[in-house]
JSON list of C-alpha atoms in Angstrom, two decimals:
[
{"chain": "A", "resi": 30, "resn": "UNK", "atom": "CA", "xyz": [8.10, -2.39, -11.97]},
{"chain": "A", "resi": 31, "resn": "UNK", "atom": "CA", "xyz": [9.43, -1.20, -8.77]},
{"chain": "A", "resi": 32, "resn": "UNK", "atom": "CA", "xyz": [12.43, -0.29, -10.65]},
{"chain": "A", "resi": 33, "resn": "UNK", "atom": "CA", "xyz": [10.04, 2.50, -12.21]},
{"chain": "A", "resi": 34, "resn": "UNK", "atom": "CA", "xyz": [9.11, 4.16, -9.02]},
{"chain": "A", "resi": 35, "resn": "UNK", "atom": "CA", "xyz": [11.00, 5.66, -5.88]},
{"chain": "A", "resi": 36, "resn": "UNK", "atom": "CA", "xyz": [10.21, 2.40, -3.83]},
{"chain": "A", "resi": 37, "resn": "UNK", "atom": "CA", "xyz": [10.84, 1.54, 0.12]},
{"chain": "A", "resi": 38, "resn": "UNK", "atom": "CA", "xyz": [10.24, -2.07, 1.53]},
{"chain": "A", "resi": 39, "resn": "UNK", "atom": "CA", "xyz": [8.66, -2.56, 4.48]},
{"chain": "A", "resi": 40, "resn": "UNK", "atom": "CA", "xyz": [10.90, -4.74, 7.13]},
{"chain": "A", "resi": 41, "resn": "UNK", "atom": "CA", "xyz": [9.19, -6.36, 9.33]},
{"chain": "A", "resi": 42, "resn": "UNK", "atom": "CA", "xyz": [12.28, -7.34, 11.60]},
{"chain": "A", "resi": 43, "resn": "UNK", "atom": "CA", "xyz": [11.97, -3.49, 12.28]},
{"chain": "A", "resi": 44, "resn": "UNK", "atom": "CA", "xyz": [8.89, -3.47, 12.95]},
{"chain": "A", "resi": 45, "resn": "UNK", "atom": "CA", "xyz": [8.86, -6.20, 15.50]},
{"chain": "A", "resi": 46, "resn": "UNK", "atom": "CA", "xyz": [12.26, -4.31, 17.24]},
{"chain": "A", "resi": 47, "resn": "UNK", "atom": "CA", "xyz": [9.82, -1.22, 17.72]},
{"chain": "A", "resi": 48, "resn": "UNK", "atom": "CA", "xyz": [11.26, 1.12, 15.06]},
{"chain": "A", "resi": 49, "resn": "UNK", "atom": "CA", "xyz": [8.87, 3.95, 13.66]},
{"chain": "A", "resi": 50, "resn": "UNK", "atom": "CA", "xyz": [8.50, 2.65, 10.38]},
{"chain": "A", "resi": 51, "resn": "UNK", "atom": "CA", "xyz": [5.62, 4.27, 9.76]},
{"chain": "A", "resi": 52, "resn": "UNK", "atom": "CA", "xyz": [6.71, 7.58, 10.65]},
{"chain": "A", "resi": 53, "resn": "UNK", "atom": "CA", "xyz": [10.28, 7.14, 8.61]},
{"chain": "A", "resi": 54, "resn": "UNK", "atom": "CA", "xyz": [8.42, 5.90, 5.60]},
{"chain": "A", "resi": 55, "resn": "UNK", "atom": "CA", "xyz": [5.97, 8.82, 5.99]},
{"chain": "A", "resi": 56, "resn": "UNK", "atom": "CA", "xyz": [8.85, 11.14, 5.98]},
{"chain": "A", "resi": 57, "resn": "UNK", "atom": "CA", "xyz": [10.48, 9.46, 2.87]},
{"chain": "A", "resi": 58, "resn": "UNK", "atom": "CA", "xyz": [7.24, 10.00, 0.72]},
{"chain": "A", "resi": 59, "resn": "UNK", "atom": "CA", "xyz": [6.84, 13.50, 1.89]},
{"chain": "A", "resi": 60, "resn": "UNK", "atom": "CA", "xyz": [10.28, 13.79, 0.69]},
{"chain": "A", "resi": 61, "resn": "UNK", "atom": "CA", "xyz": [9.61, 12.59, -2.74]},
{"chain": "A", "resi": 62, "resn": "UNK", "atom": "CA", "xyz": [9.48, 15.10, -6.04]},
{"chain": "A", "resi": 63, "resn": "UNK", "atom": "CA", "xyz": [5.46, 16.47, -6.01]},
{"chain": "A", "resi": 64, "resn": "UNK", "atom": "CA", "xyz": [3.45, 14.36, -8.37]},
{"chain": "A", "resi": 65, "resn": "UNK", "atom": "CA", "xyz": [5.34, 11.62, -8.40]},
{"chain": "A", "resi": 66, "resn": "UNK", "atom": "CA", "xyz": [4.01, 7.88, -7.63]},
{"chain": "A", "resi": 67, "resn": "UNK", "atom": "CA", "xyz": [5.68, 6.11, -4.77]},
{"chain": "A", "resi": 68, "resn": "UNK", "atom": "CA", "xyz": [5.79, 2.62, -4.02]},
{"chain": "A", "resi": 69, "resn": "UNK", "atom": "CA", "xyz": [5.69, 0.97, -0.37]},
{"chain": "A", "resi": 70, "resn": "UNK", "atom": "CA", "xyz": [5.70, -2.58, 0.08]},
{"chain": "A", "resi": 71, "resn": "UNK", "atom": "CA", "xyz": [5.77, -5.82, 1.56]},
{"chain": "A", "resi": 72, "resn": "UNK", "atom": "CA", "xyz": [6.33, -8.52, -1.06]},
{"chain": "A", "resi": 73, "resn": "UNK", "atom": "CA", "xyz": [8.83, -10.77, -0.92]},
{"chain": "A", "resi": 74, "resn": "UNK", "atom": "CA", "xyz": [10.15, -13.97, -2.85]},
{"chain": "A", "resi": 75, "resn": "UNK", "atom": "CA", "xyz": [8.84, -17.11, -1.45]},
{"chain": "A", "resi": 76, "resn": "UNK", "atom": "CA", "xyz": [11.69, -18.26, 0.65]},
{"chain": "A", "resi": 77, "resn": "UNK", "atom": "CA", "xyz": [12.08, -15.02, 2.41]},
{"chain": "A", "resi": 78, "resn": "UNK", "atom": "CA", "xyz": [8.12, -14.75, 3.24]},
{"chain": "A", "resi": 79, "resn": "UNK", "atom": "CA", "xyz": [8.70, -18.51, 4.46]},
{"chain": "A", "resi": 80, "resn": "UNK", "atom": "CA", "xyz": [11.19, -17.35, 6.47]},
{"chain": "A", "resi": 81, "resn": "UNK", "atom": "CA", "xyz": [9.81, -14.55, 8.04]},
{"chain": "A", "resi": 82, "resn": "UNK", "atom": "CA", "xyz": [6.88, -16.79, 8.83]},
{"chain": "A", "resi": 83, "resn": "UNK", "atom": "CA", "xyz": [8.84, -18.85, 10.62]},
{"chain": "A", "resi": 84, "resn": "UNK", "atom": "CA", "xyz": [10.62, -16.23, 13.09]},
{"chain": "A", "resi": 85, "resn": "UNK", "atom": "CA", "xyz": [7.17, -14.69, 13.56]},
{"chain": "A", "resi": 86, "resn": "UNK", "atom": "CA", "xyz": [4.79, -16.93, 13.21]},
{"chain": "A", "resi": 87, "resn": "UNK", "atom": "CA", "xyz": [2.48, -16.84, 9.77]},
{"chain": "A", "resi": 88, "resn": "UNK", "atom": "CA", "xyz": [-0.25, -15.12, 11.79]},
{"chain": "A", "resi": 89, "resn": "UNK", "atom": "CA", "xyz": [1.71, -12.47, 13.33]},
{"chain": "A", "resi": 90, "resn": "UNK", "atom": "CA", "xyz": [3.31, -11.61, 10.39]},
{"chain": "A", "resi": 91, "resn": "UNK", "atom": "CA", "xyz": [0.73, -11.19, 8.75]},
{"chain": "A", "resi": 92, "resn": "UNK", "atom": "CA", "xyz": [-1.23, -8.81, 11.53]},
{"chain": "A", "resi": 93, "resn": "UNK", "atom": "CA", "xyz": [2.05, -7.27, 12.18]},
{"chain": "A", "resi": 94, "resn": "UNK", "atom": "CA", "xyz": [2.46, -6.15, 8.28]},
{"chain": "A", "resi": 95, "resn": "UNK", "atom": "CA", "xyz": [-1.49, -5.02, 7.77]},
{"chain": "A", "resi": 96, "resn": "UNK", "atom": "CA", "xyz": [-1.45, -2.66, 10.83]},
{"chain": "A", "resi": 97, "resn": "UNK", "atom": "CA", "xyz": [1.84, -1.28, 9.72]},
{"chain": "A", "resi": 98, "resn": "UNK", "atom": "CA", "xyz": [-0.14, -0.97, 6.25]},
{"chain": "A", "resi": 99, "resn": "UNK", "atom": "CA", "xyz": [-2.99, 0.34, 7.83]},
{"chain": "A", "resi": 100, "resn": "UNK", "atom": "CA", "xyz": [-1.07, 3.03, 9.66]},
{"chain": "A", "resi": 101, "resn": "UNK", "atom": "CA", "xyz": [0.46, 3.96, 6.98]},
{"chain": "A", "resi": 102, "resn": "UNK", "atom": "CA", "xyz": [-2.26, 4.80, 4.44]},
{"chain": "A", "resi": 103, "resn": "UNK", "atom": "CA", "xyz": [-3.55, 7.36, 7.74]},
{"chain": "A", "resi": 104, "resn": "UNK", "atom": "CA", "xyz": [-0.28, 8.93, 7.84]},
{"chain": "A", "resi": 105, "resn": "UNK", "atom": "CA", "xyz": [0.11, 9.65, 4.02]},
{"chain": "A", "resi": 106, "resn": "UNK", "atom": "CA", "xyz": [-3.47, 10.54, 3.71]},
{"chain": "A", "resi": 107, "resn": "UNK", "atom": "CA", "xyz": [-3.29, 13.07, 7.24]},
{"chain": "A", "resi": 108, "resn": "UNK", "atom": "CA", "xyz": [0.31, 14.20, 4.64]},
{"chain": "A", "resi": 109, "resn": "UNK", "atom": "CA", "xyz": [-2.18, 15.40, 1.65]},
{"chain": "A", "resi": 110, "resn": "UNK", "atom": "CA", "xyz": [-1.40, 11.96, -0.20]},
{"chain": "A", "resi": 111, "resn": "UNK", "atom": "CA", "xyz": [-4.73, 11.64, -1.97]},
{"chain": "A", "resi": 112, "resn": "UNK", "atom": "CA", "xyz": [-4.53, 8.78, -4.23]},
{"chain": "A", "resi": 113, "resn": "UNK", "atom": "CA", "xyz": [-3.53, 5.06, -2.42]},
{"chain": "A", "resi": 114, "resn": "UNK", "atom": "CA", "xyz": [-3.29, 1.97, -4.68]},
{"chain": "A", "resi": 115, "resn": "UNK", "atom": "CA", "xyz": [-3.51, -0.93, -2.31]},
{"chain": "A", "resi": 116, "resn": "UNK", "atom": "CA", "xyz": [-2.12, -4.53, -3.57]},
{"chain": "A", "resi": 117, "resn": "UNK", "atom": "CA", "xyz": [-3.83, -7.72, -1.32]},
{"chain": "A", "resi": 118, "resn": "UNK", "atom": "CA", "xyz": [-7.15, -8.63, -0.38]},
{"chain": "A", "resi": 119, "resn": "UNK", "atom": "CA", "xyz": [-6.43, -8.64, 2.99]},
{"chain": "A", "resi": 120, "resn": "UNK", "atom": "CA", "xyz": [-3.89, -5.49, 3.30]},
{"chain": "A", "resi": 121, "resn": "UNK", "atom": "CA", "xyz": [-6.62, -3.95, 1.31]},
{"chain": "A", "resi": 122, "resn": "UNK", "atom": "CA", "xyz": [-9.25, -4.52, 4.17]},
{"chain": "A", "resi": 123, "resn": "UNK", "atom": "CA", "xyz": [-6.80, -3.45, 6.97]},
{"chain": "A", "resi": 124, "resn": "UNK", "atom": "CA", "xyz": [-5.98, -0.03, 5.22]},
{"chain": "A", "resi": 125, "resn": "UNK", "atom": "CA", "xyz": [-9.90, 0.36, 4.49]},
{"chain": "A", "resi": 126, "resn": "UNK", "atom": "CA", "xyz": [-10.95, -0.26, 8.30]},
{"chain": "A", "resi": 127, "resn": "UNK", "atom": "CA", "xyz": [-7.43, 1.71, 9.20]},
{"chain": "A", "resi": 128, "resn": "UNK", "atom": "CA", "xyz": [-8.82, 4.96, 7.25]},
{"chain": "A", "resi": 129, "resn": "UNK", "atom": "CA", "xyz": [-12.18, 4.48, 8.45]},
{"chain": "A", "resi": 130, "resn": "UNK", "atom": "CA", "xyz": [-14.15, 4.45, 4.81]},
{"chain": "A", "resi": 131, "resn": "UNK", "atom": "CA", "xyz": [-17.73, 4.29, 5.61]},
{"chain": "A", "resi": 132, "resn": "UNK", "atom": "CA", "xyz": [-18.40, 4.24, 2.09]},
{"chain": "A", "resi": 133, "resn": "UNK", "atom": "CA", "xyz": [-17.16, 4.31, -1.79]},
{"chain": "A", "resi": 134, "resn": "UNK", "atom": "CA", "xyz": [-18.25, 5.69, -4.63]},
{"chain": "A", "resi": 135, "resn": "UNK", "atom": "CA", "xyz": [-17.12, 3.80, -7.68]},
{"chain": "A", "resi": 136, "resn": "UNK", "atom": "CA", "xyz": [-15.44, 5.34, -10.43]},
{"chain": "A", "resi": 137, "resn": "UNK", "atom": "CA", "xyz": [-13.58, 4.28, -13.71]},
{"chain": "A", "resi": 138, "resn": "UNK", "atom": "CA", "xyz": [-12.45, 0.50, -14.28]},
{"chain": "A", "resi": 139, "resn": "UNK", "atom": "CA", "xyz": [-8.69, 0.39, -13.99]},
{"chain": "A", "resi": 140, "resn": "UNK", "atom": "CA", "xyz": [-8.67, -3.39, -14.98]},
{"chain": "A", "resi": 141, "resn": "UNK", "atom": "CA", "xyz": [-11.97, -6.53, -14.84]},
{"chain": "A", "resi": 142, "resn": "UNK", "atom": "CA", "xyz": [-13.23, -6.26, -11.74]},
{"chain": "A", "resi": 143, "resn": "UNK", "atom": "CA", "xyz": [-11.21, -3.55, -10.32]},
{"chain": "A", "resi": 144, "resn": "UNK", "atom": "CA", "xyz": [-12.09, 0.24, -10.26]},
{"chain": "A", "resi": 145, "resn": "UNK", "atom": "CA", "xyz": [-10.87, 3.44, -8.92]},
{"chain": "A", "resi": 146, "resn": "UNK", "atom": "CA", "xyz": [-13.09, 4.32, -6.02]},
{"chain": "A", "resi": 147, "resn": "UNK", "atom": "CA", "xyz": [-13.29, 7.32, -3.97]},
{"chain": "A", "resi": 148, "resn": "UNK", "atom": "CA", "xyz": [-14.04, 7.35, -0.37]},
{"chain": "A", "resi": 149, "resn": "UNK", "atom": "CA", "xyz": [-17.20, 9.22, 1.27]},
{"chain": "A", "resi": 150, "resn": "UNK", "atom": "CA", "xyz": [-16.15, 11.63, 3.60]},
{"chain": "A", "resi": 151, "resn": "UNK", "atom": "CA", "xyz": [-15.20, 14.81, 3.52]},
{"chain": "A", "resi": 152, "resn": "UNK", "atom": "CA", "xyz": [-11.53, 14.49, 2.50]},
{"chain": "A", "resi": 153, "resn": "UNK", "atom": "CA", "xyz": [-12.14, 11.83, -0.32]},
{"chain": "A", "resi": 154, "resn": "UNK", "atom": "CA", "xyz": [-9.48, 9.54, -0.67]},
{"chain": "A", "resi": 155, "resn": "UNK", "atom": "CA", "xyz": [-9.30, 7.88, -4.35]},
{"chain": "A", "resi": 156, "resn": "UNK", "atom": "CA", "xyz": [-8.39, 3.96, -3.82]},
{"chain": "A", "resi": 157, "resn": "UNK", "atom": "CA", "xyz": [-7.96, 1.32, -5.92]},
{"chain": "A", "resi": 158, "resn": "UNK", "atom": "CA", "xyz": [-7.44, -1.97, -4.17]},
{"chain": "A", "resi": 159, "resn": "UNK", "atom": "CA", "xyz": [-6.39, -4.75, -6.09]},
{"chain": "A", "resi": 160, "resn": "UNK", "atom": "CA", "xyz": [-6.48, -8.43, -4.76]},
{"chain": "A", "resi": 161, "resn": "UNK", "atom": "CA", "xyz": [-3.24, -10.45, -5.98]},
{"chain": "A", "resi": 162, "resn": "UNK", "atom": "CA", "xyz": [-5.19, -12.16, -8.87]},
{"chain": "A", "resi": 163, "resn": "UNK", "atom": "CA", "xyz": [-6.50, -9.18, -10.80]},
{"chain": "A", "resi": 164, "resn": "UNK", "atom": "CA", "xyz": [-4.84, -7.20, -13.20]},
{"chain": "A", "resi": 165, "resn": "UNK", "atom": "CA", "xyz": [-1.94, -7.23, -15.93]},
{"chain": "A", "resi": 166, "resn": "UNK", "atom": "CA", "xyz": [1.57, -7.04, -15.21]},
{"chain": "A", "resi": 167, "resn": "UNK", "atom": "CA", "xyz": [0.88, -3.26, -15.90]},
{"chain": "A", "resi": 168, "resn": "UNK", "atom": "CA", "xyz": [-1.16, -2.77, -13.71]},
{"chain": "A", "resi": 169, "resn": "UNK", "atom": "CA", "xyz": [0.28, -0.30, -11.63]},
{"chain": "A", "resi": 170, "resn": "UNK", "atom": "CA", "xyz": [1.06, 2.38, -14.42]},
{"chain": "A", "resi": 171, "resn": "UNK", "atom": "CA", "xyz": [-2.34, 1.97, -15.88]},
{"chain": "A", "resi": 172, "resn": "UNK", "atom": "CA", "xyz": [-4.03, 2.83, -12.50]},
{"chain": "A", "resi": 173, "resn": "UNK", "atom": "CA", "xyz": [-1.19, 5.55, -12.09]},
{"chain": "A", "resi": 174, "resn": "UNK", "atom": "CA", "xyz": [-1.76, 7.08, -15.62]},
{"chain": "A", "resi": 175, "resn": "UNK", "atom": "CA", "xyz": [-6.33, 7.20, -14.85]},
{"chain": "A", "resi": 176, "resn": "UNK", "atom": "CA", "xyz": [-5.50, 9.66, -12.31]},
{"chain": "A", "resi": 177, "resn": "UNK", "atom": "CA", "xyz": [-2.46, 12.19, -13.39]}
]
């Protein structure tokens, strides 16, 4: 899947060191050809996320990741990015209290029990946030392919 898509992981060990990863992976999505889906994340296999956990604490690690999210969904969107599938209950409610969203209107069902929405405000903001449990393996490219 991510093989599909120009893709950047999130490291947290730069995050914690103070780095502005939010600003360089702004910059590399900018960067990317016009129209073209980009992927940002933070998954991991299990023995790196239990590892990370570890150094960081499973708490901070967590915060630490879903504030980075959270800034980064207002950067893109401040960039003209218009369209922000979000994977994770929880990163899902730190980039929806990060952008602000008051309220949703809710469009077309990508998959059971998740839809595209659009945000009320007066830049909408399309989103389509996905816990981990919903949706097939392709996922992704059928949410991509409702909007383009």
């Amino acid at each position: 899947m991510r093989d599909q898509y120009a893709n950047r992981k999130i490291n947290i060990d730069d995050i914690v060191a103070g780095k502005d990863v939010v600003a360089a992976l702004t910059d590399w999505a900018i960067a990317q050809p016009d129209g073209m889906p980009v992927m940002i994340y933070a998954s991991a296999d299990p023995q790196e996320v239990k590892a990370t956990q570890q150094k960081y604490g499973v708490q901070r690690a967590g915060e630490v990741l879903e504030q980075t999210l959270g800034q980064l969904a207002i950067h893109l969107t401040a960039a003209g990015f218009d369209r922000l599938i979000v994977a994770g209950g929880e990163t899902s409610g730190a980039v929806v209290s990060a952008l602000g969203v008051q309220g949703l209107r809710i469009g077309p069902e990508i998959a059971p029990g998740v839809p595209w929405t659009e945000t009320l405000s007066p830049h909408p903001v399309a989103l389509a946030l996905k816990s981990g449990n919903f949706g097939a393996e392709t996922f992704f490219d059928d949410a991509f392919g409702m909007l383009t």
